[in-house]
XYZ file of C-alpha atoms in Angstrom:
238
model
C 0.000 0.000 0.000
C 3.040 2.314 0.263
C 3.235 3.011 -3.464
C -0.535 3.671 -3.622
C -0.050 6.391 -1.021
C 3.024 7.865 -2.731
C 1.254 8.087 -6.087
C -1.458 10.237 -4.473
C 1.114 12.855 -3.457
C 1.694 15.925 -5.632
C 4.869 16.137 -7.701
C 7.413 13.330 -7.786
C 8.722 12.819 -4.225
C 12.143 11.294 -3.675
C 11.964 7.870 -2.002
C 14.643 6.164 0.054
C 14.219 2.539 1.147
C 16.344 0.828 3.805
C 16.693 -2.731 5.041
C 19.212 -4.447 7.292
C 19.610 -7.688 5.358
C 18.703 -7.498 1.678
C 19.406 -10.444 -0.588
C 19.446 -9.749 -4.335
C 15.825 -10.928 -4.539
C 14.685 -8.596 -1.753
C 16.680 -5.686 -3.147
C 15.073 -6.115 -6.570
C 11.614 -6.520 -4.999
C 11.980 -3.228 -3.131
C 12.941 -1.364 -6.313
C 10.112 -2.994 -8.312
C 7.318 -2.576 -5.741
C 8.215 1.056 -4.990
C 8.664 1.724 -8.740
C 12.108 3.239 -8.186
C 13.633 4.563 -11.414
C 17.377 3.977 -11.774
C 17.840 3.964 -7.983
C 21.198 4.659 -6.401
C 21.862 1.390 -4.542
C 24.284 1.412 -1.597
C 25.343 -1.814 0.132
C 27.648 -1.351 3.124
C 28.602 -5.021 3.490
C 27.488 -7.901 5.684
C 30.640 -9.103 7.448
C 30.616 -8.336 11.179
C 34.176 -9.375 12.011
C 33.712 -9.155 15.783
C 30.894 -11.730 15.805
C 31.650 -15.420 16.336
C 29.066 -17.840 14.923
C 28.410 -21.317 16.300
C 25.749 -24.027 15.868
C 25.277 -26.686 18.537
C 23.047 -29.739 17.983
C 21.177 -30.250 21.262
C 17.864 -31.648 22.490
C 15.459 -29.705 24.727
C 16.986 -30.586 28.117
C 20.507 -30.251 26.719
C 19.608 -26.739 25.550
C 18.509 -25.761 29.068
C 21.718 -27.138 30.590
C 23.860 -25.384 27.980
C 22.184 -22.028 28.617
C 22.471 -22.375 32.390
C 26.177 -23.207 32.115
C 26.804 -20.461 29.574
C 25.286 -17.755 31.779
C 27.206 -19.036 34.803
C 30.498 -18.841 32.904
C 29.701 -15.395 31.471
C 28.778 -13.444 34.612
C 27.706 -9.830 34.179
C 27.597 -10.186 30.374
C 24.489 -8.844 28.679
C 22.698 -11.243 26.345
C 19.536 -12.059 24.406
C 17.995 -15.536 24.170
C 15.499 -15.912 21.328
C 12.784 -18.595 21.432
C 10.333 -19.577 18.694
C 7.212 -19.562 20.903
C 5.815 -17.666 23.881
C 5.578 -20.947 25.798
C 9.323 -21.553 25.398
C 10.024 -17.994 26.557
C 7.911 -18.395 29.697
C 9.280 -21.857 30.556
C 12.940 -20.870 30.177
C 12.321 -17.601 32.037
C 10.915 -19.451 35.053
C 13.849 -21.896 35.091
C 16.500 -19.162 34.996
C 14.632 -17.029 37.519
C 14.646 -19.938 40.008
C 18.402 -20.219 39.569
C 18.892 -16.601 40.526
C 19.719 -15.294 37.054
C 19.045 -11.598 36.481
C 16.530 -12.216 33.716
C 13.474 -10.652 32.101
C 11.233 -11.696 29.208
C 9.428 -10.206 26.226
C 6.683 -11.508 23.924
C 3.446 -10.319 22.329
C 1.288 -12.088 24.925
C 2.364 -9.621 27.611
C 0.737 -6.216 28.172
C 2.342 -3.128 26.628
C 3.361 -1.765 30.041
C 5.055 -4.991 31.123
C 6.818 -5.337 27.756
C 8.046 -1.749 28.025
C 9.387 -2.380 31.533
C 11.124 -5.592 30.411
C 12.715 -3.809 27.472
C 13.902 -0.909 29.646
C 15.249 -3.250 32.348
C 17.400 -4.934 29.715
C 18.498 -1.763 27.915
C 19.525 -0.027 31.152
C 21.316 -3.117 32.537
C 18.841 -3.768 35.340
C 18.491 -7.288 33.876
C 21.474 -9.214 32.528
C 19.512 -11.428 30.134
C 16.272 -11.061 28.178
C 14.406 -14.109 26.824
C 12.199 -13.155 23.919
C 10.337 -14.110 20.782
C 11.265 -12.331 17.549
C 8.816 -9.598 18.570
C 11.723 -8.224 20.622
C 14.521 -6.168 19.178
C 12.926 -3.837 16.657
C 14.715 -0.546 17.166
C 16.797 -1.902 20.048
C 20.225 -0.296 19.947
C 22.009 -1.669 23.003
C 25.704 -1.612 22.267
C 27.057 -4.014 24.909
C 25.161 -7.231 24.047
C 27.891 -9.867 24.387
C 25.876 -12.884 23.272
C 22.756 -13.801 21.316
C 21.605 -17.398 21.778
C 18.836 -18.874 19.654
C 17.011 -21.515 21.683
C 15.189 -22.543 18.506
C 16.181 -22.280 14.866
C 14.707 -19.173 13.176
C 12.603 -19.506 10.042
C 15.094 -17.814 7.698
C 18.651 -16.541 7.337
C 17.264 -13.000 7.176
C 15.619 -13.418 10.582
C 18.692 -15.075 12.052
C 21.149 -12.485 10.781
C 19.050 -9.560 12.013
C 18.532 -11.099 15.453
C 22.108 -12.354 15.866
C 23.323 -8.972 14.649
C 22.072 -7.312 17.827
C 25.233 -8.635 19.450
C 28.478 -6.677 19.555
C 27.317 -3.330 18.221
C 30.094 -1.678 20.210
C 32.630 -3.482 18.000
C 33.895 -5.727 20.811
C 33.846 -9.513 20.456
C 30.465 -11.198 20.851
C 29.046 -14.690 20.322
C 26.056 -15.769 18.213
C 25.079 -19.333 19.122
C 22.254 -21.297 17.527
C 20.976 -24.345 19.421
C 19.538 -26.709 16.813
C 17.262 -29.718 17.277
C 15.365 -31.551 14.503
C 12.080 -30.656 16.216
C 12.803 -26.984 15.507
C 12.131 -27.652 11.811
C 8.605 -28.873 12.555
C 7.943 -25.861 14.792
C 9.132 -23.493 12.060
C 6.999 -25.255 9.426
C 3.936 -24.984 11.670
C 4.497 -21.244 12.172
C 4.897 -20.761 8.416
C 1.751 -22.746 7.622
C -0.310 -20.960 10.319
C 0.703 -17.291 9.900
C -0.737 -14.672 12.237
C -1.599 -12.239 9.422
C -3.032 -14.714 6.907
C -6.344 -12.819 6.710
C -4.638 -9.855 5.046
C -3.521 -11.908 2.023
C -5.409 -13.511 -0.837
C -5.221 -17.292 -1.115
C -2.787 -16.975 -4.025
C -0.569 -14.520 -2.130
C -0.661 -16.739 0.958
C 0.390 -19.823 -1.020
C 3.214 -17.941 -2.720
C 4.438 -16.554 0.606
C 4.375 -19.991 2.225
C 6.288 -21.506 -0.698
C 9.008 -18.847 -0.437
C 9.109 -19.143 3.359
C 9.598 -22.912 3.125
C 12.446 -22.379 0.638
C 14.077 -19.948 3.080
C 13.573 -22.484 5.859
C 15.522 -25.064 3.821
C 18.433 -22.609 3.590
C 18.292 -22.126 7.363
C 18.319 -25.880 7.996
C 21.337 -26.243 5.695
C 23.125 -23.549 7.740
C 22.553 -25.609 10.876
C 23.905 -28.746 9.210
C 26.785 -27.373 7.146
C 30.335 -28.488 7.872
C 31.786 -25.409 6.172
C 32.494 -21.949 7.600
C 29.323 -20.422 9.055
C 30.465 -16.860 8.331
C 31.158 -17.858 4.739
C 27.689 -19.433 4.459
C 26.055 -16.203 5.665
C 28.109 -13.990 3.355
C 27.435 -16.250 0.371
C 23.721 -16.083 1.052
C 23.546 -12.301 1.201
């Protein structure tokens, strides 16, 4: 609907479009949908040299143990733990809280006031760790995030790179760790096949979106299983 609005404006307004993680397909889509004519395209690069990427193949209980040990061995380090579902957020939050971890949580099932408090507690270092769904992080610019752990595999490389990229914005070393289990694939497929905003799309648009999302999911699964350099995989993709 953006271009419909723009075309109602008088004259020929200049348009700038920005995205954090544009593949060639996305970049071309932006130019086509916004009807940009001979746009000046600037790409600043995707390699964040201070970030260390790691994938660990773990089951549910192993994931909990890994996270508990990681936080214990990284005292006073600020970090984000992303989960695929609200239930996972709440369950992990309760476990860490019982162990005395300085932790807060964030997901769309919480009230606006509580979400705002959780976000502020994390930003202003009143909480060491935030456990969140991908609803968290939009516009977050906290420079001293030392680790981002994904409790579940994200649905796409775009999602993963944006969320992992919230680590190390101060330029100091930071870790991006993805905890992968085969069950994560089924969870991701379910979320793709039961989208929250499906009512806003036609059946044809919905089917096309799901097909593309499943293709992106395959790329994400391959990232989790690759034996080659993870940084190289990310850079090749973008």
